[in-house]
Structures are given as C-alpha cells and as structure tokens.
PDB file of C-alpha atoms and ligand atoms in Angstrom:
ATOM      1  CA  ILE A 189      -0.561   0.352  -0.222  1.00 81.00           C
ATOM      2  CA  ASP A 190       2.669   1.944   0.489  1.00 89.00           C
ATOM      3  CA  ALA A 191       4.230   1.856  -2.255  1.00 94.00           C
ATOM      4  CA  THR A 192       1.304   2.675  -4.243  1.00 93.00           C
ATOM      5  CA  GLY A 193       0.656   6.360  -5.860  1.00 94.00           C
ATOM      6  CA  GLU A 194      -3.539   6.280  -5.354  1.00 93.00           C
ATOM      7  CA  VAL A 195      -5.250   4.498  -3.396  1.00 90.00           C
ATOM      8  CA  THR A 196      -8.844   4.277  -3.861  1.00 89.00           C
ATOM      9  CA  LYS A 197     -11.795   3.652  -1.891  1.00 89.00           C
ATOM     10  CA  TRP A 198     -14.425   1.178  -3.862  1.00 86.00           C
ATOM     11  CA  PRO A 199     -17.659   0.733  -1.783  1.00 86.00           C
ATOM     12  CA  PHE A 200     -19.635  -2.175  -2.412  1.00 81.00           C
ATOM     13  CA  TRP A 201     -23.793  -0.960  -2.501  1.00 78.00           C
ATOM     14  CA  ASN A 202     -25.961  -3.632  -1.982  1.00 79.00           C
ATOM     15  CA  ARG A 203     -29.787  -3.625  -1.047  1.00 87.00           C
ATOM     16  CA  ASP A 204     -32.969  -4.915  -0.162  1.00 90.00           C
ATOM     17  CA  PRO A 205     -34.908  -7.060  -2.385  1.00 92.00           C
ATOM     18  CA  MET A 206     -37.090  -4.573  -4.122  1.00 91.00           C
ATOM     19  CA  GLY A 207     -40.888  -4.850  -4.060  1.00 92.00           C
ATOM     20  CA  LEU A 208     -41.254  -3.315  -7.681  1.00 93.00           C
ATOM     21  CA  TRP A 209     -39.798  -5.081 -11.244  1.00 97.00           C
ATOM     22  CA  SER A 210     -41.946  -3.637 -13.643  1.00 97.00           C
ATOM     23  CA  ARG A 211     -44.522  -0.388 -13.949  1.00 97.00           C
ATOM     24  CA  GLY A 212     -45.890   0.519 -17.314  1.00 97.00           C
ATOM     25  CA  ARG A 213     -43.771  -0.317 -20.203  1.00 97.00           C
ATOM     26  CA  LEU A 214     -40.350  -0.394 -18.159  1.00 98.00           C
ATOM     27  CA  VAL A 215     -38.891  -3.199 -16.333  1.00 98.00           C
ATOM     28  CA  MET A 216     -35.327  -3.897 -14.660  1.00 98.00           C
ATOM     29  CA  ILE A 217     -33.179  -7.058 -15.154  1.00 98.00           C
ATOM     30  CA  GLY A 218     -29.626  -7.413 -12.982  1.00 97.00           C
ATOM     31  CA  ASP A 219     -28.268  -5.317 -11.093  1.00 95.00           C
ATOM     32  CA  ALA A 220     -30.866  -2.444 -11.597  1.00 95.00           C
ATOM     33  CA  CYS A 221     -33.692  -5.238 -10.458  1.00 95.00           C
ATOM     34  CA  HIS A 222     -31.121  -7.089  -7.307  1.00 96.00           C
ATOM     35  CA  PRO A 223     -27.709  -5.765  -6.534  1.00 94.00           C
ATOM     36  CA  MET A 224     -25.739  -7.509  -4.268  1.00 94.00           C
ATOM     37  CA  ARG A 225     -22.706  -7.728  -2.828  1.00 93.00           C
ATOM     38  CA  PRO A 226     -19.721 -10.681  -5.273  1.00 92.00           C
ATOM     39  CA  HIS A 227     -19.684 -12.900  -2.458  1.00 93.00           C
ATOM     40  CA  MET A 228     -21.294 -15.669  -4.750  1.00 96.00           C
ATOM     41  CA  ALA A 229     -19.774 -14.503  -7.670  1.00 96.00           C
ATOM     42  CA  GLN A 230     -23.950 -14.625  -9.421  1.00 97.00           C
ATOM     43  CA  GLY A 231     -24.198 -11.320  -9.816  1.00 96.00           C
ATOM     44  CA  ALA A 232     -23.964 -11.620 -13.856  1.00 97.00           C
ATOM     45  CA  CYS A 233     -25.495 -14.354 -14.054  1.00 98.00           C
ATOM     46  CA  MET A 234     -28.292 -13.489 -12.710  1.00 98.00           C
ATOM     47  CA  ALA A 235     -28.537 -10.725 -15.231  1.00 98.00           C
ATOM     48  CA  ILE A 236     -28.190 -13.307 -17.934  1.00 98.00           C
ATOM     49  CA  GLU A 237     -30.956 -15.962 -16.130  1.00 98.00           C
ATOM     50  CA  ASP A 238     -33.098 -12.440 -16.439  1.00 98.00           C
ATOM     51  CA  ALA A 239     -32.814 -11.603 -20.082  1.00 98.00           C
ATOM     52  CA  ALA A 240     -32.970 -15.042 -20.830  1.00 98.00           C
ATOM     53  CA  VAL A 241     -36.539 -15.600 -18.757  1.00 98.00           C
ATOM     54  CA  LEU A 242     -37.355 -12.353 -20.200  1.00 98.00           C
ATOM     55  CA  ALA A 243     -37.356 -12.598 -23.682  1.00 98.00           C
ATOM     56  CA  ARG A 244     -38.856 -16.538 -23.096  1.00 98.00           C
ATOM     57  CA  CYS A 245     -41.592 -14.609 -22.006  1.00 98.00           C
ATOM     58  CA  LEU A 246     -42.183 -11.397 -24.745  1.00 98.00           C
ATOM     59  CA  SER A 247     -41.707 -14.546 -27.582  1.00 98.00           C
ATOM     60  CA  GLU A 248     -44.615 -16.123 -25.235  1.00 98.00           C
ATOM     61  CA  THR A 249     -47.167 -13.455 -25.354  1.00 98.00           C
ATOM     62  CA  GLY A 250     -45.932 -11.364 -27.767  1.00 98.00           C
ATOM     63  CA  MET A 251     -44.384  -7.598 -27.379  1.00 97.00           C
ATOM     64  CA  ALA A 252     -47.837  -5.968 -27.976  1.00 98.00           C
ATOM     65  CA  ASP A 253     -48.664  -7.776 -23.807  1.00 98.00           C
ATOM     66  CA  TYR A 254     -45.388  -6.855 -22.662  1.00 98.00           C
ATOM     67  CA  ALA A 255     -48.078  -6.347 -19.606  1.00 98.00           C
ATOM     68  CA  THR A 256     -48.727 -10.002 -19.133  1.00 98.00           C
ATOM     69  CA  ALA A 257     -44.888 -11.123 -19.964  1.00 98.00           C
ATOM     70  CA  PHE A 258     -43.372  -8.672 -17.448  1.00 98.00           C
ATOM     71  CA  GLY A 259     -45.687 -10.881 -14.925  1.00 98.00           C
ATOM     72  CA  MET A 260     -44.807 -13.935 -16.008  1.00 98.00           C
ATOM     73  CA  TYR A 261     -40.651 -12.537 -15.773  1.00 98.00           C
ATOM     74  CA  GLU A 262     -41.799 -11.827 -11.981  1.00 98.00           C
ATOM     75  CA  ARG A 263     -43.448 -14.786 -11.534  1.00 98.00           C
ATOM     76  CA  THR A 264     -40.663 -16.814 -12.371  1.00 98.00           C
ATOM     77  CA  ARG A 265     -37.244 -14.990 -11.173  1.00 98.00           C
ATOM     78  CA  LYS A 266     -38.262 -13.216  -8.183  1.00 97.00           C
ATOM     79  CA  GLU A 267     -37.527 -16.613  -5.719  1.00 97.00           C
ATOM     80  CA  ARG A 268     -34.606 -17.057  -7.064  1.00 98.00           C
ATOM     81  CA  ALA A 269     -33.010 -14.338  -7.544  1.00 98.00           C
ATOM     82  CA  THR A 270     -33.901 -12.604  -4.499  1.00 97.00           C
ATOM     83  CA  LYS A 271     -32.703 -16.273  -2.432  1.00 97.00           C
ATOM     84  CA  VAL A 272     -29.298 -15.846  -4.060  1.00 97.00           C
ATOM     85  CA  GLN A 273     -29.360 -11.765  -3.322  1.00 96.00           C
ATOM     86  CA  SER A 274     -29.971 -12.531  -0.089  1.00 96.00           C
ATOM     87  CA  ILE A 275     -27.297 -15.151   0.483  1.00 96.00           C
ATOM     88  CA  SER A 276     -24.574 -13.272  -1.579  1.00 95.00           C
ATOM     89  CA  ASN A 277     -25.402 -10.092   0.862  1.00 94.00           C
ATOM     90  CA  ALA A 278     -25.347 -12.070   4.126  1.00 94.00           C
ATOM     91  CA  ASN A 279     -21.503 -13.841   2.677  1.00 94.00           C
ATOM     92  CA  THR A 280     -23.070 -17.293   3.891  1.00 95.00           C
ATOM     93  CA  TRP A 281     -22.678 -18.921   0.892  1.00 96.00           C
ATOM     94  CA  LEU A 282     -21.120 -22.574   0.783  1.00 95.00           C
ATOM     95  CA  LYS A 283     -19.723 -21.693   4.586  1.00 95.00           C
ATOM     96  CA  GLN A 284     -21.607 -24.914   5.852  1.00 94.00           C
ATOM     97  CA  PRO A 285     -20.898 -28.569   3.315  1.00 94.00           C
ATOM     98  CA  GLU A 286     -24.339 -27.700   0.654  1.00 92.00           C
ATOM     99  CA  ASP A 287     -25.057 -29.073  -2.850  1.00 96.00           C
ATOM    100  CA  PRO A 288     -24.225 -26.204  -4.903  1.00 96.00           C
ATOM    101  CA  ALA A 289     -26.097 -27.970  -7.841  1.00 96.00           C
ATOM    102  CA  TRP A 290     -29.370 -24.943  -7.143  1.00 96.00           C
ATOM    103  CA  VAL A 291     -27.375 -22.804  -8.223  1.00 97.00           C
ATOM    104  CA  TYR A 292     -25.064 -24.221 -11.194  1.00 97.00           C
ATOM    105  CA  ALA A 293     -27.818 -26.485 -12.817  1.00 97.00           C
ATOM    106  CA  TYR A 294     -30.463 -24.157 -13.336  1.00 97.00           C
ATOM    107  CA  ASP A 295     -31.555 -23.825 -17.259  1.00 97.00           C
ATOM    108  CA  ALA A 296     -33.519 -20.525 -18.017  1.00 98.00           C
ATOM    109  CA  ASP A 297     -33.907 -22.429 -21.625  1.00 97.00           C
ATOM    110  CA  ALA A 298     -36.169 -25.359 -19.505  1.00 97.00           C
ATOM    111  CA  VAL A 299     -37.250 -23.551 -16.355  1.00 97.00           C
ATOM    112  CA  GLU A 300     -41.080 -23.177 -16.155  1.00 97.00           C
ATOM    113  CA  LEU A 301     -43.030 -20.003 -16.811  1.00 98.00           C
ATOM    114  CA  GLY A 302     -44.666 -18.523 -13.652  1.00 94.00           C
TER     115      GLY A 302
HETATM  116  C1  FAD B  29     -16.045  -6.500  -7.552  1.00 90.61           C
HETATM  117  C2  FAD B  29     -17.261  -7.678  -8.040  1.00 90.61           C
HETATM  118  C3  FAD B  29     -16.894  -9.176  -8.380  1.00 90.61           C
HETATM  119  C4  FAD B  29     -17.490  -9.104  -8.716  1.00 90.61           C
HETATM  120  N1  FAD B  29     -17.701 -11.234  -9.890  1.00 90.61           N
HETATM  121  C5  FAD B  29     -18.534 -11.684 -10.329  1.00 90.61           C
HETATM  122  C6  FAD B  29     -18.595 -12.708 -11.079  1.00 90.61           C
HETATM  123  O1  FAD B  29     -17.316 -13.514 -10.733  1.00 90.61           O
HETATM  124  N2  FAD B  29     -19.326 -13.556 -11.695  1.00 90.61           N
HETATM  125  C7  FAD B  29     -20.532 -12.751 -11.606  1.00 90.61           C
HETATM  126  O2  FAD B  29     -21.080 -14.037 -12.414  1.00 90.61           O
HETATM  127  N3  FAD B  29     -20.621 -11.372 -10.938  1.00 90.61           N
HETATM  128  C8  FAD B  29     -19.886 -10.497 -10.936  1.00 90.61           C
HETATM  129  N4  FAD B  29     -20.399  -9.592 -10.059  1.00 90.61           N
HETATM  130  C9  FAD B  29     -20.769  -8.679 -10.543  1.00 90.61           C
HETATM  131  C10 FAD B  29     -21.388  -8.570 -12.152  1.00 90.61           C
HETATM  132  O3  FAD B  29     -20.578  -7.572 -12.174  1.00 90.61           O
HETATM  133  C11 FAD B  29     -23.479  -7.850 -11.422  1.00 90.61           C
HETATM  134  O4  FAD B  29     -23.487  -8.652 -11.472  1.00 90.61           O
HETATM  135  C12 FAD B  29     -23.054  -7.659 -13.613  1.00 90.61           C
HETATM  136  O5  FAD B  29     -21.932  -6.480 -13.672  1.00 90.61           O
HETATM  137  C13 FAD B  29     -24.549  -7.197 -13.349  1.00 90.61           C
HETATM  138  O6  FAD B  29     -24.862  -6.383 -14.878  1.00 90.61           O
HETATM  139  P1  FAD B  29     -26.050  -5.875 -15.116  1.00 90.61           P
HETATM  140  O7  FAD B  29     -26.155  -5.581 -16.692  1.00 90.61           O
HETATM  141  O8  FAD B  29     -26.776  -6.172 -14.271  1.00 90.61           O
HETATM  142  O9  FAD B  29     -25.318  -3.916 -14.800  1.00 90.61           O
HETATM  143  P2  FAD B  29     -23.869  -3.228 -15.094  1.00 90.61           P
HETATM  144  O10 FAD B  29     -23.083  -4.651 -16.008  1.00 90.61           O
HETATM  145  O11 FAD B  29     -23.830  -2.425 -13.892  1.00 90.61           O
HETATM  146  O12 FAD B  29     -24.425  -2.592 -15.968  1.00 90.61           O
HETATM  147  C14 FAD B  29     -25.339  -1.310 -16.157  1.00 90.61           C
HETATM  148  C15 FAD B  29     -25.051  -0.456 -17.939  1.00 90.61           C
HETATM  149  O13 FAD B  29     -25.532   0.941 -18.246  1.00 90.61           O
HETATM  150  C16 FAD B  29     -24.615   1.867 -17.898  1.00 90.61           C
HETATM  151  N5  FAD B  29     -25.415   3.305 -17.339  1.00 90.61           N
HETATM  152  C17 FAD B  29     -26.082   3.118 -16.046  1.00 90.61           C
HETATM  153  N6  FAD B  29     -26.291   4.498 -16.339  1.00 90.61           N
HETATM  154  C18 FAD B  29     -26.649   4.543 -17.101  1.00 90.61           C
HETATM  155  C19 FAD B  29     -27.380   5.645 -18.466  1.00 90.61           C
HETATM  156  N7  FAD B  29     -28.329   6.715 -18.192  1.00 90.61           N
HETATM  157  N8  FAD B  29     -27.447   5.583 -19.747  1.00 90.61           N
HETATM  158  C20 FAD B  29     -26.632   4.126 -20.360  1.00 90.61           C
HETATM  159  N9  FAD B  29     -25.954   3.134 -19.676  1.00 90.61           N
HETATM  160  C21 FAD B  29     -26.305   3.979 -18.399  1.00 90.61           C
HETATM  161  C22 FAD B  29     -22.937   1.758 -17.069  1.00 90.61           C
HETATM  162  O14 FAD B  29     -22.371   2.221 -17.638  1.00 90.61           O
HETATM  163  C23 FAD B  29     -22.921  -0.098 -17.526  1.00 90.61           C
HETATM  164  O15 FAD B  29     -22.314  -0.370 -18.168  1.00 90.61           O
HETATM  165  C24 FAD B  29     -19.145  -8.775  -9.058  1.00 90.61           C
HETATM  166  C25 FAD B  29     -19.443  -7.571  -9.116  1.00 90.61           C
HETATM  167  C26 FAD B  29     -17.933  -7.019  -8.268  1.00 90.61           C
HETATM  168  C27 FAD B  29     -18.595  -5.448  -8.232  1.00 90.61           C
END
C-alpha cells in the first residue's frame, strides 16, 4: 500500500430485495433489479438468466402484451434472484456443506414460466 501512487476506496453497495420489478413499459433485470454483493459470484449470472427468461416470456405473449410477459418474468425469477441476493449479501454461501447444484444447474431455457 505504501508503494501505491493512488489508493481508491471502492464501496460495495447492495440493497434489500425490491417489491417492484416493472411499471408500465419499464422492466428491470440484473443489478438494477437485485443488486448484490459479489460473494456468490452470481450477479452477472442472474442478469443473464433474467434476460433469457424475459426474452422467453416476451416471445410467449408477443410484444404487444408486454404487461403479461413482465408479470410472468417476475413470477418466474423473483424467488431465485431474491434467494441468491440474500445469501450473497449475508456472505454465507458455502460456509456450511451444501449441494450447490440449485445455483449451477439452473436452466433458464427450460425453467417453467410463472
Ligand atoms: C468485485 C466484483 C466481482 C464480481 N464478480 C462476479 C462474478 O465472478 N460472477 C458474476 O456473475 N458476477 C460478478 N459480479 C457482479 C456483476 O459484475 C454484476 O452483477 C453485473 O455486471 C450486472 O450486470 P448489469 O448488466 O445488470 O449491470 P451493469 O454491468 O452495471 O451494466 C449497467 C450498464 O448501464 C450503464 N449505464 C448506467 N447508467 C446509464 C445511463 N443513464 N445511460 C446509459 N447507460 C447507463 C453503465 O455504464 C453500465 O455499463 C461482480 C461484481 C463485483 C463488483
């Protein structure tokens, strides 16, 4: 640290799970929707899963019925994203023996839409 020209402090911001995922024509995915600390290394993974599921929902309903698609997307994704967000923020992931398959074996292409 003494040899470093400039030291930057970089805070980790996180947030409790949010009640609102969409309003009108606006829908959130990724960190905008469920920001989390990096302790599970899953933030970007959740964003990619969100995008894949949202695309499936929109393709199921058609773009004109985005309101139904947004509801379907939230119902499909909220429980999982909230669980990952909560564990990441608490930094308890794999501190006890557990099967991590529920995280790594998730298939956004195959998960049943809500
Ligand atoms: C130290 C650290 C380590 C991490 N390690 C991992 C890991 O190993 N695995 C993992 O899955 N995740 C990891 N993450 C989390 C991951 O980086 C984020 O969850 C992911 O980048 C979120 O993607 P996003 O697209 O939702 O948001 P972002 O990547 O933040 O993208 C948002 C984009 O919007 C842009 N933007 C903001 N405001 C505006 C505006 N007004 N107009 C236009 N553009 C705008 C920003 O510049 C940015 O490019 C880590 C995070 C940190 C901090």
